[in-house]
Tab-separated table of C-alpha atoms in Angstrom:
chain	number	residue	atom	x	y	z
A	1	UNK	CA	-6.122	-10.459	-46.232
A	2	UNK	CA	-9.548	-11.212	-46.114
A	3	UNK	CA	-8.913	-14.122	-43.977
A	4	UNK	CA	-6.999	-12.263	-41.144
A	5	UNK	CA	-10.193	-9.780	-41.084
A	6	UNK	CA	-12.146	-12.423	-40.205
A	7	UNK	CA	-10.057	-14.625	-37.894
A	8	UNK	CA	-9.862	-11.461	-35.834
A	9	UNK	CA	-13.640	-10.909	-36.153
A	10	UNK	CA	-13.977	-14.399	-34.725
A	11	UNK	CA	-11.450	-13.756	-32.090
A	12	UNK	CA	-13.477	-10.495	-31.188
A	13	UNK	CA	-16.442	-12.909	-30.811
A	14	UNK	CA	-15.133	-15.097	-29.378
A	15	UNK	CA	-13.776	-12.865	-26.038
A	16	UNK	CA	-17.287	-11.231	-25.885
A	17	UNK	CA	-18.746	-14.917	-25.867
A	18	UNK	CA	-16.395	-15.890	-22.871
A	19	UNK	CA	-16.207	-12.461	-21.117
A	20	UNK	CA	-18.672	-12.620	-18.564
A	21	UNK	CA	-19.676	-9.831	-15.819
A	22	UNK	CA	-18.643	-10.638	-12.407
A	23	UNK	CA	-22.503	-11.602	-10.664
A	24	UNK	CA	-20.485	-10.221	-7.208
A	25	UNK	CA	-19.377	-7.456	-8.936
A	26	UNK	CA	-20.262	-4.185	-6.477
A	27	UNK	CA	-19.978	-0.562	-9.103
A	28	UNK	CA	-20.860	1.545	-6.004
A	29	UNK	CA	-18.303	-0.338	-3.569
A	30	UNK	CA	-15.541	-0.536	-7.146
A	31	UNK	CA	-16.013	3.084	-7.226
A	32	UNK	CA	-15.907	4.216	-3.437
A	33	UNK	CA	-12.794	2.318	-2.834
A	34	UNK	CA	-11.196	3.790	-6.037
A	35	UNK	CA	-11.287	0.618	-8.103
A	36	UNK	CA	-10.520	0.290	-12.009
A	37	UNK	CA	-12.943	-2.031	-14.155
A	38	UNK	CA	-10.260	-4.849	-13.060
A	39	UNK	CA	-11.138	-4.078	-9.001
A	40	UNK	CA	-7.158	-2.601	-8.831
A	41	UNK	CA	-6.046	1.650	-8.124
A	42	UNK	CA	-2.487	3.018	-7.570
A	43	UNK	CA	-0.589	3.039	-4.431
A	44	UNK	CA	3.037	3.821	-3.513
A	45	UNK	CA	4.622	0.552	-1.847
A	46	UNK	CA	7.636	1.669	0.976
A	47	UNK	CA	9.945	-0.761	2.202
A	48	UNK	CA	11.698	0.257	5.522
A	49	UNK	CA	14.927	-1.150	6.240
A	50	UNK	CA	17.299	-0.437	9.104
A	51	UNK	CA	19.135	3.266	8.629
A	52	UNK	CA	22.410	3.766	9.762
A	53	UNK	CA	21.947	5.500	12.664
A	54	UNK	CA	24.032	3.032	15.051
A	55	UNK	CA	24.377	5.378	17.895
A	56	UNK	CA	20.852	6.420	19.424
A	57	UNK	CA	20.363	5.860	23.055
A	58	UNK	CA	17.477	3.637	24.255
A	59	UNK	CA	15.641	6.733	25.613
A	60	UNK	CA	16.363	8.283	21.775
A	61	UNK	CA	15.120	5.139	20.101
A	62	UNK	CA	12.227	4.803	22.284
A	63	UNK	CA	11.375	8.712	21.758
A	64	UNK	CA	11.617	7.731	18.140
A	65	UNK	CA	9.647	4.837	18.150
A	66	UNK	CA	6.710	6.709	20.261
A	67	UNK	CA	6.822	9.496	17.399
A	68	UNK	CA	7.006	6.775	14.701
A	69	UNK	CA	4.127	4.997	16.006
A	70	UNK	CA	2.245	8.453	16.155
A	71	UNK	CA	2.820	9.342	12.863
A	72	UNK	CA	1.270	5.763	11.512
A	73	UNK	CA	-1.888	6.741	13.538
A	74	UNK	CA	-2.192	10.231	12.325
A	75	UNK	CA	-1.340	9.388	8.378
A	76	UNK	CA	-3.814	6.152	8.694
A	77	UNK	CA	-6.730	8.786	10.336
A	78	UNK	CA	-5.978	10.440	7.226
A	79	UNK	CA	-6.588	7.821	4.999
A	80	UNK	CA	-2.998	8.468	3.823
A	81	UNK	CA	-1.501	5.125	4.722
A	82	UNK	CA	-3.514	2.056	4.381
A	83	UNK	CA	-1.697	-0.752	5.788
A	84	UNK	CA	1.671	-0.882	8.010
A	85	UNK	CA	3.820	-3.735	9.740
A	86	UNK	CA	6.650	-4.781	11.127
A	87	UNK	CA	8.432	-7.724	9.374
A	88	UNK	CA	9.718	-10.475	11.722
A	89	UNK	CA	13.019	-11.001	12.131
A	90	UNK	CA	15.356	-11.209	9.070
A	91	UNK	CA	18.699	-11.438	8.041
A	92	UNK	CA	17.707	-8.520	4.919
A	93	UNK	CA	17.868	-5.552	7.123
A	94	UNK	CA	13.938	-5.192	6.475
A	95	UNK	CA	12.123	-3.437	9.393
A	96	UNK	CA	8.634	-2.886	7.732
A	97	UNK	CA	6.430	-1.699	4.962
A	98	UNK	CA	3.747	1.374	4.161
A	99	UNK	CA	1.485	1.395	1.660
A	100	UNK	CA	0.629	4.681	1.008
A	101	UNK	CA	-2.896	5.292	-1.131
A	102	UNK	CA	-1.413	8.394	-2.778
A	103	UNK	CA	-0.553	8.626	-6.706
A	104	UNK	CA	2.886	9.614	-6.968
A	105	UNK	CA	6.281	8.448	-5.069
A	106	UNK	CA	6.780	12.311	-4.448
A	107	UNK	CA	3.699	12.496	-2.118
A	108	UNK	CA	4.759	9.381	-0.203
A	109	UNK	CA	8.539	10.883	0.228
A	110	UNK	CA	6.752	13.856	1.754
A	111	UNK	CA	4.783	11.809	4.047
A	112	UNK	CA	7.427	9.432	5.195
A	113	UNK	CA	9.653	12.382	5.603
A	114	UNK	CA	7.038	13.068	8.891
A	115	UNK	CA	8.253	10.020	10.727
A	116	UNK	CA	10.518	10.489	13.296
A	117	UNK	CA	12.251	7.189	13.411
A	118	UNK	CA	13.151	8.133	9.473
A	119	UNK	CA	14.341	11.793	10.084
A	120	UNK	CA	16.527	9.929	12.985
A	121	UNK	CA	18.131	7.797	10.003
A	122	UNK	CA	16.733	4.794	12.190
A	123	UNK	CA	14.717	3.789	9.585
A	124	UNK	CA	15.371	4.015	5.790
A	125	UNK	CA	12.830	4.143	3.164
A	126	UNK	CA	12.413	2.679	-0.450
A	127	UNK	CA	9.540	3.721	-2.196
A	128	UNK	CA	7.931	2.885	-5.518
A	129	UNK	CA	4.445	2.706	-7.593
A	130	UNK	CA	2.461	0.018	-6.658
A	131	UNK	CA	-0.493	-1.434	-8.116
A	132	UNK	CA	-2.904	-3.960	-6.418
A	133	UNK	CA	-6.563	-4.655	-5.425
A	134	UNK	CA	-8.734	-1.107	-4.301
A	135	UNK	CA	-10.031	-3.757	-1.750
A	136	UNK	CA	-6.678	-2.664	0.624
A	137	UNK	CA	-8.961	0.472	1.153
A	138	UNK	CA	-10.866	-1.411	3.373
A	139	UNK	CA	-8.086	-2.508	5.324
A	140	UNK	CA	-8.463	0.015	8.393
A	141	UNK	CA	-12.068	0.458	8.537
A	142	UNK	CA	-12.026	-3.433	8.913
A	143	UNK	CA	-9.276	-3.100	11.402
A	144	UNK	CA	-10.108	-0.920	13.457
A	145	UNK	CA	-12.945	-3.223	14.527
A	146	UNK	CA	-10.976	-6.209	15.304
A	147	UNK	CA	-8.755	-4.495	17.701
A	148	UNK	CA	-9.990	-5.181	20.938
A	149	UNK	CA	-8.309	-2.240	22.800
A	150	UNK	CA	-6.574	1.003	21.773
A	151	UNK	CA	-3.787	2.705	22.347
């Protein structure tokens, strides 16, 4: 017994000896983007795929696209959704992604519920907890000064 007590003690040691503080490390940017000790936070990850609305005119998918492309605007202005994109063509029925900086899949259902491409059943969305670097946070503020002219 006394053995295992100090094998761990050594392994203790041992982690603290090769644990070392990140010298880039940033507390005030960690803590403004939302960042755990580990530089990650929460999201909710949506996948759109194609809905099975077959039979919308051009003008109706182009009225829905307009409002869809509105509604990416206003939620990023929020600081609601952090990144959005098309995917290119596949053969997987996938159309695009959110990532939503909200906690729970229940606020992003609410918030994808405002598109008008999904109310149309154009799009369909999957949604689930994601969990990746608080660095995404900085995703539009970077953006929006890379894009040479607006809409």
């Amino acid at each position: 017994m006394k053995n295992i007590f100090f094998l761990l003690i050594a392994l203790s040691s041992c982690n603290l000896l090769f644990s070392q503080v990140n010298p880039s490390y940033d507390e005030k940017l960690a803590k403004e983007l939302g960042g755990n000790d580990n530089g990650m936070k929460s999201y909710v990850f949506c996948l759109l795929k194609t809905g099975s609305n077959t039979t919308a005119t051009t003008e109706e998918r182009t009225k829905y696209f307009e409002g869809h492309m509105a509604n990416i605007n206003r939620l990023a202005k929020e600081g609601k959704l952090i990144v959005a994109g098309p995917f290119m063509k596949n053969d997987k029925n996938y159309r695009g992604i959110f990532i939503f900086n909200v906690s729970t899949v229940e606020e992003a259902q609410a918030l994808v519920a405002t598109d008008p491409a999904v109310k149309a059943n154009i799009f369909e969305a999957e949604l689930t907890p994601w969990f990746c670097s608080a660095a995404l946070m900085a995703v539009p503020k970077t953006h929006d000064k890379i894009i040479k002219t607006k809409m």
